[in-house]
XYZ file of N, CA and C in Angstrom:
366
model
N 101.131 -41.813 23.960
C 102.579 -41.769 24.145
C 102.975 -40.787 25.244
N 102.284 -39.650 25.310
C 102.535 -38.667 26.355
C 101.897 -39.161 27.649
N 102.653 -39.094 28.726
C 102.172 -39.587 30.004
C 102.623 -38.667 31.135
N 101.690 -38.342 32.027
C 101.972 -37.566 33.221
C 101.540 -38.391 34.424
N 102.411 -38.505 35.419
C 102.124 -39.322 36.588
C 102.403 -38.519 37.849
N 101.341 -38.252 38.627
C 101.484 -37.519 39.879
C 101.848 -38.462 41.016
N 102.509 -37.904 42.028
C 102.819 -38.645 43.235
C 103.017 -37.655 44.382
N 103.043 -38.159 45.592
C 103.329 -37.331 46.754
C 102.124 -36.917 47.563
N 100.927 -37.254 47.110
C 99.736 -36.909 47.861
C 99.619 -37.742 49.124
N 98.692 -37.339 49.986
C 98.481 -38.054 51.227
C 97.787 -37.184 52.240
N 97.875 -37.597 53.488
C 97.254 -36.877 54.597
C 98.280 -35.966 55.253
N 97.910 -34.711 55.451
C 98.789 -33.745 56.093
C 97.970 -32.895 57.054
N 98.578 -32.509 58.155
C 97.908 -31.639 59.107
C 97.949 -30.192 58.637
N 96.910 -29.440 58.963
C 96.900 -28.018 58.655
C 98.140 -27.359 59.240
N 98.792 -26.533 58.441
C 100.001 -25.870 58.888
C 101.271 -26.650 58.621
N 101.140 -27.872 58.145
C 102.297 -28.686 57.805
C 102.787 -28.376 56.408
N 103.340 -29.378 55.743
C 103.812 -29.188 54.383
C 103.728 -30.490 53.611
N 103.642 -30.359 52.301
C 103.546 -31.509 51.416
C 104.140 -31.123 50.074
N 104.794 -32.049 49.425
C 105.401 -31.805 48.122
C 104.854 -32.804 47.107
N 104.182 -32.296 46.087
C 103.665 -33.123 45.015
C 104.643 -33.130 43.852
N 104.705 -34.249 43.150
C 105.558 -34.375 41.978
C 104.737 -34.881 40.802
N 105.168 -34.527 39.606
C 104.544 -35.003 38.381
C 105.647 -35.324 37.400
N 105.809 -36.595 37.089
C 106.828 -37.038 36.150
C 106.253 -37.090 34.745
N 107.001 -36.556 33.776
C 106.557 -36.478 32.397
C 107.363 -37.434 31.526
N 106.686 -38.048 30.558
C 107.376 -38.884 29.585
C 106.654 -38.801 28.253
N 107.352 -39.122 27.180
C 106.761 -39.163 25.848
C 107.095 -37.982 24.955
N 107.518 -36.885 25.529
C 107.910 -35.693 24.806
C 108.780 -34.860 25.727
N 109.605 -34.006 25.138
C 110.481 -33.163 25.947
C 109.661 -32.366 26.955
N 109.996 -32.507 28.218
C 109.298 -31.812 29.300
C 109.320 -30.308 29.102
N 110.434 -29.800 28.588
C 110.586 -28.367 28.396
C 109.722 -27.813 27.274
N 109.086 -28.662 26.494
C 108.266 -28.218 25.384
C 106.852 -27.799 25.748
N 106.469 -27.893 27.002
C 105.106 -27.611 27.431
C 105.044 -26.635 28.592
N 103.969 -25.846 28.604
C 103.548 -25.160 29.820
C 103.003 -26.235 30.752
N 103.359 -26.177 32.022
C 102.885 -27.149 32.989
C 102.040 -26.451 34.051
N 101.060 -27.171 34.574
C 100.159 -26.571 35.547
C 99.650 -27.610 36.535
N 99.163 -27.113 37.656
C 98.459 -27.925 38.642
C 97.013 -27.449 38.739
N 96.100 -28.400 38.738
C 94.696 -28.157 39.001
C 94.270 -29.020 40.176
N 93.132 -28.703 40.757
C 92.600 -29.540 41.827
C 91.085 -29.615 41.717
N 90.537 -30.690 42.254
C 89.101 -30.886 42.233
C 88.653 -31.502 43.551
N 87.886 -30.735 44.308
C 87.314 -31.212 45.555
C 86.008 -31.951 45.271
N 85.568 -32.762 46.228
C 84.326 -33.507 46.064
C 83.167 -32.569 45.778
N 82.436 -32.857 44.723
C 81.274 -32.063 44.365
C 81.583 -30.717 43.745
N 82.853 -30.444 43.457
C 83.256 -29.159 42.907
C 83.841 -29.324 41.505
N 83.899 -28.216 40.776
C 84.531 -28.213 39.467
C 86.044 -28.213 39.614
N 86.716 -28.724 38.600
C 88.161 -28.673 38.599
C 88.624 -27.218 38.486
N 89.564 -26.811 39.344
C 89.992 -25.429 39.379
C 91.503 -25.295 39.252
N 91.913 -24.182 38.689
C 93.316 -23.868 38.488
C 94.004 -23.590 39.807
N 95.233 -24.077 39.947
C 96.045 -23.814 41.126
C 97.270 -22.981 40.764
N 98.076 -23.468 39.826
C 99.305 -22.780 39.457
C 99.792 -23.262 38.106
N 100.577 -22.433 37.426
C 101.182 -22.803 36.153
C 102.594 -22.254 36.079
N 103.398 -22.842 35.210
C 104.788 -22.441 35.073
C 105.197 -22.496 33.610
N 106.005 -21.531 33.190
C 106.442 -21.436 31.808
C 107.425 -22.538 31.455
N 107.741 -22.634 30.167
C 108.645 -23.680 29.697
C 110.008 -23.620 30.354
N 110.518 -22.423 30.548
C 111.826 -22.255 31.157
C 111.780 -22.287 32.680
N 110.593 -22.127 33.252
C 110.459 -22.057 34.690
C 110.590 -20.662 35.255
N 110.789 -19.669 34.400
C 111.016 -18.308 34.862
C 109.737 -17.537 35.150
N 108.614 -17.993 34.634
C 107.340 -17.299 34.806
C 106.344 -18.244 35.462
N 105.689 -17.771 36.529
C 104.709 -18.582 37.235
C 103.426 -17.804 37.448
N 102.335 -18.534 37.653
C 101.041 -17.939 37.906
C 100.323 -18.768 38.964
N 99.636 -18.100 39.898
C 98.950 -18.779 40.977
C 97.542 -18.237 41.148
N 96.634 -19.105 41.560
C 95.337 -18.621 41.977
C 95.508 -17.896 43.308
N 94.667 -16.888 43.552
C 94.846 -16.023 44.715
C 94.849 -16.789 46.040
N 94.076 -17.832 46.143
C 93.924 -18.532 47.408
C 95.180 -19.273 47.862
N 96.133 -19.505 46.958
C 97.340 -20.239 47.334
C 98.598 -19.385 47.283
N 98.485 -18.140 46.849
C 99.652 -17.263 46.764
C 100.305 -17.103 48.134
N 101.614 -17.246 48.162
C 102.354 -17.134 49.402
C 102.453 -18.423 50.179
N 101.689 -19.439 49.778
C 101.710 -20.723 50.478
C 102.225 -21.862 49.597
N 101.833 -21.864 48.326
C 102.237 -22.917 47.392
C 103.287 -22.374 46.432
N 104.188 -23.241 46.005
C 105.208 -22.878 45.035
C 105.283 -23.938 43.953
N 105.123 -23.517 42.698
C 105.266 -24.424 41.572
C 106.685 -24.297 41.019
N 107.273 -25.409 40.640
C 108.602 -25.402 40.063
C 108.729 -26.579 39.108
N 109.776 -26.563 38.289
C 110.008 -27.671 37.365
C 111.492 -27.905 37.200
N 111.828 -29.136 36.923
C 113.198 -29.531 36.651
C 113.191 -30.167 35.271
N 113.685 -29.439 34.277
C 113.645 -29.917 32.897
C 114.714 -30.962 32.592
N 115.630 -31.178 33.514
C 116.600 -32.257 33.371
C 115.985 -33.564 33.853
N 115.312 -33.513 34.990
C 114.637 -34.681 35.543
C 113.248 -34.909 34.955
N 112.764 -33.956 34.147
C 111.419 -34.035 33.563
C 110.356 -34.213 34.647
N 110.406 -33.328 35.625
C 109.499 -33.419 36.754
C 108.955 -32.046 37.126
N 107.668 -31.988 37.389
C 106.980 -30.805 37.881
C 106.712 -30.990 39.367
N 106.791 -29.902 40.137
C 106.577 -29.972 41.574
C 105.553 -28.943 42.032
N 104.895 -29.259 43.129
C 104.075 -28.288 43.839
C 104.402 -28.417 45.317
N 105.081 -27.410 45.853
C 105.376 -27.372 47.273
C 104.215 -26.703 47.982
N 103.574 -27.422 48.880
C 102.411 -26.928 49.597
C 102.802 -26.665 51.043
N 102.947 -25.403 51.386
C 103.245 -25.007 52.756
C 101.999 -24.441 53.415
N 101.873 -24.695 54.702
C 100.717 -24.240 55.480
C 99.394 -24.575 54.800
N 99.190 -25.816 54.395
C 97.917 -26.159 53.757
C 96.758 -26.020 54.732
N 95.591 -25.747 54.180
C 94.373 -25.582 54.941
C 93.394 -26.690 54.585
N 92.421 -26.965 55.459
C 91.426 -27.990 55.128
C 90.747 -27.759 53.785
N 90.540 -26.508 53.401
C 89.915 -26.212 52.126
C 90.800 -26.521 50.931
N 92.061 -26.871 51.162
C 92.946 -27.315 50.093
C 92.755 -28.795 49.775
N 91.951 -29.483 50.561
C 91.690 -30.900 50.329
C 91.054 -31.105 48.962
N 91.665 -31.949 48.149
C 91.182 -32.193 46.793
C 92.056 -33.241 46.130
N 91.619 -33.698 44.973
C 92.488 -34.467 44.094
C 93.266 -33.464 43.256
N 94.576 -33.576 43.257
C 95.437 -32.663 42.518
C 95.914 -33.320 41.235
N 95.785 -32.586 40.128
C 96.160 -33.075 38.807
C 97.240 -32.201 38.199
N 98.206 -32.811 37.555
C 99.135 -32.043 36.744
C 98.655 -32.067 35.300
N 98.988 -31.021 34.561
C 98.528 -30.880 33.190
C 99.599 -30.203 32.348
N 99.540 -30.437 31.042
C 100.484 -29.843 30.105
C 99.728 -29.216 28.945
N 100.173 -28.045 28.516
C 99.540 -27.355 27.410
C 100.495 -26.416 26.701
N 99.949 -25.641 25.760
C 100.776 -24.773 24.939
C 100.935 -23.362 25.451
N 100.002 -22.898 26.304
C 100.049 -21.544 26.841
C 99.654 -21.566 28.304
N 100.066 -20.531 29.030
C 99.628 -20.399 30.412
C 98.166 -19.977 30.414
N 97.329 -20.783 31.042
C 95.899 -20.534 31.077
C 95.340 -21.071 32.379
N 94.100 -20.687 32.678
C 93.480 -21.068 33.941
C 92.273 -21.977 33.783
N 91.917 -22.328 32.568
C 90.777 -23.202 32.326
C 91.251 -24.593 31.946
N 90.620 -25.632 32.488
C 91.061 -26.995 32.181
C 91.105 -27.323 30.696
N 90.142 -26.796 29.910
C 90.091 -27.134 28.491
C 91.270 -26.590 27.705
N 92.064 -25.702 28.302
C 93.228 -25.147 27.623
C 94.452 -26.054 27.715
N 94.347 -27.137 28.452
C 95.455 -28.072 28.614
C 95.157 -29.380 27.902
N 96.173 -29.912 27.246
C 95.994 -31.056 26.364
C 96.216 -32.405 27.031
N 97.087 -32.449 28.009
C 97.461 -33.707 28.641
C 97.293 -33.622 30.141
N 96.853 -34.729 30.739
C 96.542 -34.773 32.167
C 97.065 -36.027 32.822
N 97.456 -35.880 34.084
C 97.776 -37.031 34.894
C 96.522 -37.618 35.507
N 96.688 -38.686 36.268
C 95.544 -39.391 36.849
C 95.072 -38.785 38.167
N 95.865 -37.918 38.757
C 95.507 -37.261 39.997
C 96.079 -37.941 41.220
N 96.300 -37.147 42.266
C 96.742 -37.667 43.553
C 95.961 -36.961 44.652
N 95.471 -37.730 45.611
C 94.620 -37.187 46.665
C 95.447 -36.476 47.723
N 95.024 -35.267 48.066
C 95.596 -34.516 49.181
C 94.488 -34.246 50.179
N 94.686 -34.676 51.411
C 93.712 -34.453 52.467
C 94.374 -33.678 53.596
N 93.804 -32.538 53.945
C 94.353 -31.687 54.995
C 93.428 -31.746 56.198
N 93.951 -32.198 57.320
C 93.173 -32.298 58.544
C 93.391 -31.074 59.415
N 92.361 -30.678 60.151
C 92.438 -29.511 61.010
C 92.911 -29.873 62.401
């Protein structure tokens, strides 16, 4: 019943910008901690950013601080990741996830989207 659907991925040049979206359905969007993870080819899935239920508290992995911004709209039931100045090393499949607490490990999140590919060219 719970469903998360990512969109907005694609090809972007290094130094450009990209905005990812994740639409939630099946339960009140405001009832979950929301997060973004990414997985590059041959790599483990890694934490990118998370946001509290109200949107007032955020957490980022060090490599994206100052460049990426996570936000949510609890009226539209949508999670966002604004990616500014992306680098080639940001290339990965990006997944949105929902869970009960802010955490950095994939197993701490209960629901996942299908992923959207982001490719950053140099």
